[in-house]
Amino acid sequence: MNRLDRISALLVQLQSRPVVRASEMAQRFEVSLRTIYRDMHTLTEAGVPICGDSGIGYSLVDGYKLPSLMFTKEEAMAFLTAEKIIEQITDTQNSIYFRQGMDKIRAALRTVDKNYIHEMGDAITVYKSRNARESLPNLLQIILSSINDKLIIEIDYTNADENKSRRLLEAVGVTYSYPNWYLSAWCHLREEYRMFRIDRIENIETKADKHTKIHPPLESLLGADDAQCLTEVVLHTSKEVSRYNADRCYFMGLTGEKELADGQIEQTYMAYSLAPLARWVLANTDTTTVISPIEVKNIIRQIIKKLDL
């Protein structure tokens, strides 16, 4: 990236974020801190009112407005791709909000680029997830608003064993892992952090009560692999089955594989629910063996007992 493009990109960052840290920008543009300092000085000399505090970062003076940004054709195409995905994997209301935002992006494009985006719309297709919620059309927006306002939410939840419960939660964040959305939250009932599949939430209500504690970042919770949310499962299977089902295995929580001395593949999963893995083993019972935990074997035995053989 040349200096002019980098300075323009820095200006975009200042417009789109409350605070821009020099260290983050240096890493992003792969330049030194001194280079970022010089670029900021150049913007200041050009009349852009930038205020900066050592150790905090740079920001535009409150109330200062810059002319509307123009998007490149490639950026607009990336937005179009995102629109196709958002429409299919999120709830109805969230899709509507994104579509409204896309209309504003299209309005900022040159006519030639508008025509390009219109013509390319039919060239991208995303199939709708079977787990997309229609009964709670504003679910994600309610959860995200509760996080921003630090308000407790109350939900009716059905777990993997089809047991229903009412929970008071302090939402920390949402995560998408194909094909489901998950909510990470502090659960008042269990008094610990738990993960909830969003498609299993039946009702949701935002309460007037504030969060009772300061919560860690979502990324640190996901990295903790809370034993209450995830169960380690170890399977031995054939190379052929491992290769043939590679994509599906990752969707079920596969975290690692290693080849054994006898030529088989040892797979390690971190699973939110044991039932899907048990049924997958049952479908490949001639080539796959459960090493642990015993609960997976018990689920398989229960399924077999129900078969009318």
PDB file of N, CA and C in Angstrom, residues 26 35 90 142 205 246 251 258-259 263 265 272 293-294 304 309:
ATOM      1  N   ALA A  26      -0.378   0.389  12.921  1.00  0.00           N
ATOM      2  CA  ALA A  26       0.941  -0.030  12.451  1.00  0.00           C
ATOM      3  C   ALA A  26       0.938  -1.508  12.096  1.00  0.00           C
ATOM      4  N   THR A  35       5.920   5.787  11.376  1.00  0.00           N
ATOM      5  CA  THR A  35       5.224   6.069  10.117  1.00  0.00           C
ATOM      6  C   THR A  35       3.781   6.494  10.375  1.00  0.00           C
ATOM      7  N   THR A  90     -29.641 -15.416   9.590  1.00  0.00           N
ATOM      8  CA  THR A  90     -30.088 -14.698  10.775  1.00  0.00           C
ATOM      9  C   THR A  90     -31.597 -14.573  10.762  1.00  0.00           C
ATOM     10  N   ILE A 142     -32.554  -8.211  20.062  1.00  0.00           N
ATOM     11  CA  ILE A 142     -32.883  -8.108  21.488  1.00  0.00           C
ATOM     12  C   ILE A 142     -31.670  -8.482  22.335  1.00  0.00           C
ATOM     13  N   GLU A 205     -37.345 -11.950  26.950  1.00  0.00           N
ATOM     14  CA  GLU A 205     -37.840 -10.672  27.480  1.00  0.00           C
ATOM     15  C   GLU A 205     -36.678  -9.931  28.134  1.00  0.00           C
ATOM     16  N   ALA A 246     -15.131 -35.233   6.106  1.00  0.00           N
ATOM     17  CA  ALA A 246     -14.277 -34.194   6.686  1.00  0.00           C
ATOM     18  C   ALA A 246     -15.057 -32.943   7.073  1.00  0.00           C
ATOM     19  N   PHE A 251     -18.191 -29.573  11.506  1.00  0.00           N
ATOM     20  CA  PHE A 251     -19.444 -28.993  11.955  1.00  0.00           C
ATOM     21  C   PHE A 251     -19.884 -29.605  13.284  1.00  0.00           C
ATOM     22  N   LYS A 258      -5.260 -37.581  14.604  1.00  0.00           N
ATOM     23  CA  LYS A 258      -3.904 -38.123  14.498  1.00  0.00           C
ATOM     24  C   LYS A 258      -3.991 -39.583  14.050  1.00  0.00           C
ATOM     25  N   GLU A 259      -3.002 -39.978  13.265  1.00  0.00           N
ATOM     26  CA  GLU A 259      -2.987 -41.353  12.738  1.00  0.00           C
ATOM     27  C   GLU A 259      -2.364 -42.287  13.766  1.00  0.00           C
ATOM     28  N   GLY A 263      -3.126 -47.689  11.547  1.00  0.00           N
ATOM     29  CA  GLY A 263      -3.648 -47.060  10.338  1.00  0.00           C
ATOM     30  C   GLY A 263      -4.962 -46.335  10.536  1.00  0.00           C
ATOM     31  N   ILE A 265      -7.632 -43.560  12.351  1.00  0.00           N
ATOM     32  CA  ILE A 265      -7.534 -42.147  12.694  1.00  0.00           C
ATOM     33  C   ILE A 265      -8.220 -41.918  14.034  1.00  0.00           C
ATOM     34  N   TYR A 272     -21.245 -29.923  21.885  1.00  0.00           N
ATOM     35  CA  TYR A 272     -22.291 -29.331  22.707  1.00  0.00           C
ATOM     36  C   TYR A 272     -23.369 -30.366  23.010  1.00  0.00           C
ATOM     37  N   PRO A 293     -16.674 -40.484  25.718  1.00  0.00           N
ATOM     38  CA  PRO A 293     -17.050 -41.003  27.029  1.00  0.00           C
ATOM     39  C   PRO A 293     -18.064 -42.132  26.902  1.00  0.00           C
ATOM     40  N   ILE A 294     -18.375 -42.776  28.008  1.00  0.00           N
ATOM     41  CA  ILE A 294     -19.312 -43.890  28.021  1.00  0.00           C
ATOM     42  C   ILE A 294     -20.719 -43.441  27.651  1.00  0.00           C
ATOM     43  N   ILE A 304     -30.521 -48.346  19.601  1.00  0.00           N
ATOM     44  CA  ILE A 304     -30.662 -49.718  19.104  1.00  0.00           C
ATOM     45  C   ILE A 304     -31.829 -50.436  19.746  1.00  0.00           C
ATOM     46  N   LEU A 309     -36.108 -54.791  15.183  1.00  0.00           N
ATOM     47  CA  LEU A 309     -35.316 -55.699  14.345  1.00  0.00           C
ATOM     48  C   LEU A 309     -35.891 -57.126  14.416  1.00  0.00           C
TER      49      LEU A 309
END
